[in-house]
mmCIF file of C-alpha atoms in Angstrom:
data_model
loop_
_atom_site.group_PDB
_atom_site.id
_atom_site.type_symbol
_atom_site.label_atom_id
_atom_site.label_comp_id
_atom_site.label_asym_id
_atom_site.label_seq_id
_atom_site.Cartn_x
_atom_site.Cartn_y
_atom_site.Cartn_z
ATOM 1 C CA ASP A 195 -9.772 20.349 -7.130
ATOM 2 C CA ILE A 196 -9.605 21.911 -10.532
ATOM 3 C CA GLN A 197 -9.484 19.245 -14.143
ATOM 4 C CA MET A 198 -7.200 20.347 -16.826
ATOM 5 C CA THR A 199 -9.169 18.628 -19.700
ATOM 6 C CA GLN A 200 -6.895 18.442 -22.949
ATOM 7 C CA SER A 201 -8.022 17.944 -26.152
ATOM 8 C CA PRO A 202 -7.272 15.641 -28.687
ATOM 9 C CA SER A 203 -5.760 12.949 -26.831
ATOM 10 C CA THR A 204 -3.686 11.764 -29.970
ATOM 11 C CA LEU A 205 -2.601 14.294 -32.845
ATOM 12 C CA SER A 206 -1.636 13.328 -36.208
ATOM 13 C CA ALA A 207 0.267 15.591 -38.276
ATOM 14 C CA SER A 208 2.708 16.204 -41.151
ATOM 15 C CA VAL A 209 6.107 18.296 -40.874
ATOM 16 C CA GLY A 210 4.920 21.839 -41.693
ATOM 17 C CA ASP A 211 1.305 21.780 -40.357
ATOM 18 C CA ARG A 212 -0.008 24.292 -38.124
ATOM 19 C CA VAL A 213 -0.952 22.241 -35.276
ATOM 20 C CA THR A 214 -3.083 23.197 -31.551
ATOM 21 C CA ILE A 215 -3.925 21.874 -28.770
ATOM 22 C CA THR A 216 -6.690 22.679 -26.692
ATOM 23 C CA CYS A 217 -6.501 22.620 -22.896
ATOM 24 C CA ARG A 218 -9.833 23.641 -20.958
ATOM 25 C CA ALA A 219 -9.599 24.558 -16.915
ATOM 26 C CA SER A 220 -13.075 23.476 -14.952
ATOM 27 C CA GLN A 221 -12.884 26.796 -12.913
ATOM 28 C CA SER A 222 -11.173 29.505 -13.204
ATOM 29 C CA ILE A 223 -7.534 29.933 -13.099
ATOM 30 C CA SER A 224 -6.521 33.513 -14.409
ATOM 31 C CA THR A 225 -3.560 33.008 -17.011
ATOM 32 C CA TRP A 226 -1.625 30.726 -14.573
ATOM 33 C CA LEU A 227 -1.062 28.022 -16.861
ATOM 34 C CA ALA A 228 2.219 26.716 -18.027
ATOM 35 C CA TRP A 229 2.700 23.870 -21.078
ATOM 36 C CA TYR A 230 5.402 21.476 -21.465
ATOM 37 C CA GLN A 231 6.838 19.114 -24.118
ATOM 38 C CA GLN A 232 7.656 15.826 -23.684
ATOM 39 C CA LYS A 233 10.167 13.138 -25.394
ATOM 40 C CA PRO A 234 9.620 9.431 -24.440
ATOM 41 C CA GLY A 235 12.109 8.423 -21.408
ATOM 42 C CA LYS A 236 13.130 12.091 -20.611
ATOM 43 C CA ALA A 237 12.177 14.843 -18.624
ATOM 44 C CA PRO A 238 9.632 17.264 -19.412
ATOM 45 C CA LYS A 239 10.880 20.502 -21.201
ATOM 46 C CA PHE A 240 9.357 23.882 -19.712
ATOM 47 C CA LEU A 241 8.002 25.673 -23.145
ATOM 48 C CA ILE A 242 5.119 28.637 -21.615
ATOM 49 C CA TYR A 243 3.898 30.433 -18.739
ATOM 50 C CA LYS A 244 0.901 32.267 -17.922
ATOM 51 C CA ALA A 245 -0.582 31.257 -21.279
ATOM 52 C CA SER A 246 0.980 32.529 -23.598
ATOM 53 C CA THR A 247 4.466 34.088 -22.254
ATOM 54 C CA LEU A 248 7.536 32.219 -23.690
ATOM 55 C CA GLU A 249 10.552 30.525 -21.817
ATOM 56 C CA SER A 250 13.793 31.385 -22.827
ATOM 57 C CA GLY A 251 15.594 29.542 -25.542
ATOM 58 C CA VAL A 252 12.232 27.838 -27.136
ATOM 59 C CA PRO A 253 11.372 28.576 -30.926
ATOM 60 C CA SER A 254 9.313 31.011 -31.820
ATOM 61 C CA ARG A 255 6.758 28.772 -34.350
ATOM 62 C CA PHE A 256 5.517 27.859 -30.229
ATOM 63 C CA SER A 257 3.049 29.917 -28.785
ATOM 64 C CA GLY A 258 0.022 29.637 -26.558
ATOM 65 C CA SER A 259 -2.848 32.047 -26.186
ATOM 66 C CA ALA A 260 -5.931 32.074 -23.491
ATOM 67 C CA TYR A 261 -9.998 32.979 -23.229
ATOM 68 C CA GLY A 262 -11.626 32.125 -20.016
ATOM 69 C CA THR A 263 -11.128 28.678 -19.181
ATOM 70 C CA GLU A 264 -9.930 27.757 -22.280
ATOM 71 C CA PHE A 265 -6.533 27.725 -23.666
ATOM 72 C CA THR A 266 -4.344 26.869 -26.758
ATOM 73 C CA LEU A 267 -0.642 25.718 -27.940
ATOM 74 C CA THR A 268 -0.123 25.880 -31.267
ATOM 75 C CA ILE A 269 3.112 25.156 -33.541
ATOM 76 C CA SER A 270 2.681 27.036 -36.503
ATOM 77 C CA SER A 271 5.138 24.620 -38.235
ATOM 78 C CA LEU A 272 5.631 21.750 -37.203
ATOM 79 C CA GLN A 273 8.738 20.343 -37.521
ATOM 80 C CA PRO A 274 10.678 16.808 -36.639
ATOM 81 C CA ASP A 275 11.422 17.684 -33.323
ATOM 82 C CA ASP A 276 8.523 18.393 -32.855
ATOM 83 C CA PHE A 277 6.840 15.005 -31.976
ATOM 84 C CA ALA A 278 6.127 14.468 -28.452
ATOM 85 C CA THR A 279 3.288 14.551 -26.232
ATOM 86 C CA TYR A 280 2.611 17.660 -24.394
ATOM 87 C CA TYR A 281 1.387 18.588 -21.216
ATOM 88 C CA CYS A 282 -0.868 21.662 -20.103
ATOM 89 C CA GLN A 283 -0.269 22.429 -16.370
ATOM 90 C CA GLN A 284 -2.463 24.729 -14.493
ATOM 91 C CA TYR A 285 -0.925 26.799 -10.998
ATOM 92 C CA ASN A 286 -3.467 28.911 -9.156
ATOM 93 C CA SER A 287 -4.471 26.952 -6.797
ATOM 94 C CA ASP A 288 -5.414 22.889 -5.591
ATOM 95 C CA SER A 289 -2.381 20.945 -6.515
ATOM 96 C CA GLY A 290 -1.448 22.375 -9.939
ATOM 97 C CA THR A 291 -2.406 19.875 -12.011
ATOM 98 C CA PHE A 292 -1.616 18.935 -15.340
ATOM 99 C CA GLY A 293 -3.916 17.965 -17.936
ATOM 100 C CA GLN A 294 -3.869 14.442 -19.299
ATOM 101 C CA GLY A 295 -1.113 15.093 -22.079
ATOM 102 C CA THR A 296 -1.775 14.978 -25.739
ATOM 103 C CA LYS A 297 0.315 12.874 -28.076
ATOM 104 C CA VAL A 298 1.787 15.025 -31.447
ATOM 105 C CA GLU A 299 2.530 11.883 -33.942
ATOM 106 C CA ILE A 300 3.064 11.833 -37.129
ATOM 107 C CA LYS A 301 0.837 10.794 -40.407
ATOM 108 C CA GLN B 132 23.854 25.707 -15.590
ATOM 109 C CA LEU B 133 21.382 24.442 -13.651
ATOM 110 C CA GLN B 134 22.027 20.626 -13.565
ATOM 111 C CA LEU B 135 19.183 18.293 -11.034
ATOM 112 C CA GLN B 136 20.070 14.781 -10.504
ATOM 113 C CA GLU B 137 17.578 12.263 -8.688
ATOM 114 C CA SER B 138 19.086 9.458 -6.562
ATOM 115 C CA GLY B 139 17.963 7.073 -4.541
ATOM 116 C CA PRO B 140 16.373 3.057 -3.932
ATOM 117 C CA GLY B 141 15.117 1.850 -7.820
ATOM 118 C CA LEU B 142 12.894 -0.703 -5.811
ATOM 119 C CA VAL B 143 10.933 -0.059 -2.286
ATOM 120 C CA LYS B 144 8.787 -2.798 -0.475
ATOM 121 C CA PRO B 145 5.248 -2.209 -0.263
ATOM 122 C CA SER B 146 4.714 -0.734 3.730
ATOM 123 C CA GLU B 147 8.323 0.779 3.489
ATOM 124 C CA ILE B 148 9.469 4.236 2.930
ATOM 125 C CA LEU B 149 10.789 5.922 -0.265
ATOM 126 C CA SER B 150 13.638 7.642 0.226
ATOM 127 C CA LEU B 151 15.051 10.325 -2.765
ATOM 128 C CA THR B 152 18.096 12.981 -3.001
ATOM 129 C CA CYS B 153 18.352 15.590 -5.380
ATOM 130 C CA SER B 154 21.245 17.144 -5.792
ATOM 131 C CA VAL B 155 21.416 20.699 -7.608
ATOM 132 C CA SER B 156 24.891 22.079 -9.217
ATOM 133 C CA GLY B 157 24.872 25.686 -11.111
ATOM 134 C CA ALA B 158 22.696 26.756 -8.060
ATOM 135 C CA SER B 159 22.276 27.373 -4.325
ATOM 136 C CA ILE B 160 19.551 25.925 -3.123
ATOM 137 C CA SER B 161 19.486 28.330 0.072
ATOM 138 C CA SER B 162 20.551 31.574 -1.943
ATOM 139 C CA SER B 163 17.297 32.863 -3.748
ATOM 140 C CA SER B 164 14.023 32.918 -2.847
ATOM 141 C CA LEU B 165 12.970 29.833 -5.448
ATOM 142 C CA TYR B 166 10.597 26.635 -4.545
ATOM 143 C CA TRP B 167 12.280 23.392 -5.332
ATOM 144 C CA VAL B 168 10.109 20.697 -6.357
ATOM 145 C CA TRP B 169 9.222 16.996 -6.578
ATOM 146 C CA ILE B 170 6.929 15.261 -9.242
ATOM 147 C CA ARG B 171 5.987 12.229 -10.069
ATOM 148 C CA GLN B 172 5.140 10.394 -13.029
ATOM 149 C CA PRO B 173 3.111 6.098 -12.898
ATOM 150 C CA PRO B 174 4.682 4.399 -16.178
ATOM 151 C CA GLY B 175 2.511 5.093 -19.059
ATOM 152 C CA LYS B 176 0.113 8.015 -16.889
ATOM 153 C CA GLY B 177 0.384 11.812 -16.504
ATOM 154 C CA LEU B 178 2.231 14.213 -14.098
ATOM 155 C CA GLU B 179 1.314 14.946 -10.558
ATOM 156 C CA TRP B 180 2.923 17.769 -8.206
ATOM 157 C CA ILE B 181 3.912 15.990 -5.071
ATOM 158 C CA GLY B 182 5.465 18.916 -3.135
ATOM 159 C CA SER B 183 7.797 22.048 -2.833
ATOM 160 C CA ILE B 184 10.372 23.412 -0.773
ATOM 161 C CA TYR B 185 10.649 27.283 -0.574
ATOM 162 C CA TYR B 186 14.813 28.096 -0.127
ATOM 163 C CA SER B 187 13.943 29.249 3.216
ATOM 164 C CA GLY B 188 12.778 25.952 3.921
ATOM 165 C CA THR B 189 8.872 26.329 4.390
ATOM 166 C CA THR B 190 7.208 23.573 2.701
ATOM 167 C CA TYR B 191 3.764 22.867 0.820
ATOM 168 C CA TYR B 192 2.358 18.886 -0.192
ATOM 169 C CA ASN B 193 -0.478 17.563 -2.267
ATOM 170 C CA PRO B 194 -3.144 17.106 0.128
ATOM 171 C CA SER B 195 -3.606 13.341 -1.559
ATOM 172 C CA LEU B 196 -0.392 13.093 -0.180
ATOM 173 C CA LYS B 197 0.083 15.056 2.169
ATOM 174 C CA SER B 198 0.152 12.397 5.371
ATOM 175 C CA ARG B 199 2.636 10.206 4.180
ATOM 176 C CA VAL B 200 5.108 13.182 2.457
ATOM 177 C CA THR B 201 8.838 14.798 3.559
ATOM 178 C CA ILE B 202 10.301 17.417 1.894
ATOM 179 C CA SER B 203 13.369 18.771 3.351
ATOM 180 C CA LEU B 204 16.488 20.856 3.028
ATOM 181 C CA ASP B 205 20.461 20.056 3.529
ATOM 182 C CA THR B 206 22.184 22.757 2.407
ATOM 183 C CA SER B 207 25.501 21.612 3.613
ATOM 184 C CA LYS B 208 25.448 19.722 0.420
ATOM 185 C CA ASN B 209 23.547 21.240 -1.649
ATOM 186 C CA GLN B 210 20.767 19.192 -1.974
ATOM 187 C CA PHE B 211 16.959 18.135 -0.913
ATOM 188 C CA SER B 212 15.149 14.989 -0.208
ATOM 189 C CA LEU B 213 11.909 13.213 -0.242
ATOM 190 C CA LYS B 214 10.347 10.574 1.511
ATOM 191 C CA LEU B 215 7.000 8.861 0.814
ATOM 192 C CA ASN B 216 6.123 6.412 4.221
ATOM 193 C CA SER B 217 3.845 3.190 3.743
ATOM 194 C CA VAL B 218 4.394 2.794 0.057
ATOM 195 C CA THR B 219 2.015 0.554 -2.106
ATOM 196 C CA ALA B 220 2.368 -0.441 -6.216
ATOM 197 C CA ALA B 221 0.405 2.412 -6.512
ATOM 198 C CA ASP B 222 3.262 4.598 -5.720
ATOM 199 C CA THR B 223 5.341 3.031 -8.476
ATOM 200 C CA ALA B 224 6.714 6.076 -11.211
ATOM 201 C CA VAL B 225 9.468 8.129 -12.044
ATOM 202 C CA TYR B 226 10.389 10.649 -9.911
ATOM 203 C CA TYR B 227 11.251 13.777 -11.116
ATOM 204 C CA CYS B 228 13.133 16.609 -9.293
ATOM 205 C CA ALA B 229 12.263 20.346 -10.647
ATOM 206 C CA ARG B 230 12.948 24.023 -9.963
ATOM 207 C CA GLY B 231 10.291 26.679 -9.883
ATOM 208 C CA HIS B 232 10.344 28.920 -12.127
ATOM 209 C CA PRO B 233 11.158 32.415 -10.634
ATOM 210 C CA SER B 234 8.189 34.262 -11.841
ATOM 211 C CA GLY B 235 5.740 31.267 -10.086
ATOM 212 C CA SER B 236 4.890 30.253 -7.247
ATOM 213 C CA TYR B 237 4.925 26.612 -4.909
ATOM 214 C CA LEU B 238 2.571 24.975 -7.752
ATOM 215 C CA GLY B 239 4.947 26.056 -10.910
ATOM 216 C CA PRO B 240 5.711 25.969 -13.306
ATOM 217 C CA TYR B 241 9.016 23.976 -13.127
ATOM 218 C CA ASP B 242 10.897 25.344 -14.990
ATOM 219 C CA HIS B 243 14.154 23.396 -14.583
ATOM 220 C CA TRP B 244 14.379 19.148 -13.946
ATOM 221 C CA GLY B 245 16.265 16.218 -13.388
ATOM 222 C CA ARG B 246 16.104 13.005 -15.710
ATOM 223 C CA GLY B 247 13.932 11.365 -13.666
ATOM 224 C CA THR B 248 14.807 7.999 -11.396
ATOM 225 C CA LEU B 249 11.677 4.973 -12.183
ATOM 226 C CA VAL B 250 11.176 3.800 -8.152
ATOM 227 C CA THR B 251 9.041 -0.215 -8.472
ATOM 228 C CA VAL B 252 6.811 -0.362 -4.963
ATOM 229 C CA SER B 253 7.144 -3.864 -5.006
ATOM 230 C CA SER B 254 7.527 -7.591 -2.849
#
């Protein structure tokens, strides 16, 4: 199975900070990677697909990039609505595995 | 606007069958080349793909659950359903239904989600 490892597990940041979350795949997944945002008690919200394509309606402060098997989600200027848990997901093969999540909390 | 809504029992006894339905509004589940999906999330844990069904009825299941899972379409009601057999406490989770993104596959990504429903397996 393809393993997806996110880092860090928790990130403390302030409004206005630039935030970067990393997701590493255990093997090549090309750019078949998505990012989701989840708030407590809510369903995940779809943010990015194919590693760097922003879903319609998602603020432009969110961006994604890829380098080999390492993927990053960057929030250029953290807003109050962005405090949440973020998940990456590979949809290249196997079981479409998700990362374990990165919680972005208020510093 | 596309909306998905899960429904079904919130409590299931061990060894019994978990049955959930996803009602879709704002789109026909049989009229476009899309996947309809079930995903679950145990309390406090991460997300796990359960399985997907193509608009034509072709199904794809997570190998770890394949022996216990059935997903089906009911086009007359614009719904799709999940059945999970022989449940244990490990199947306790929030169950989400979702739609596969038009650019993706049965494995994802998923662009519209229901609100989720908590199913507890307990006697």
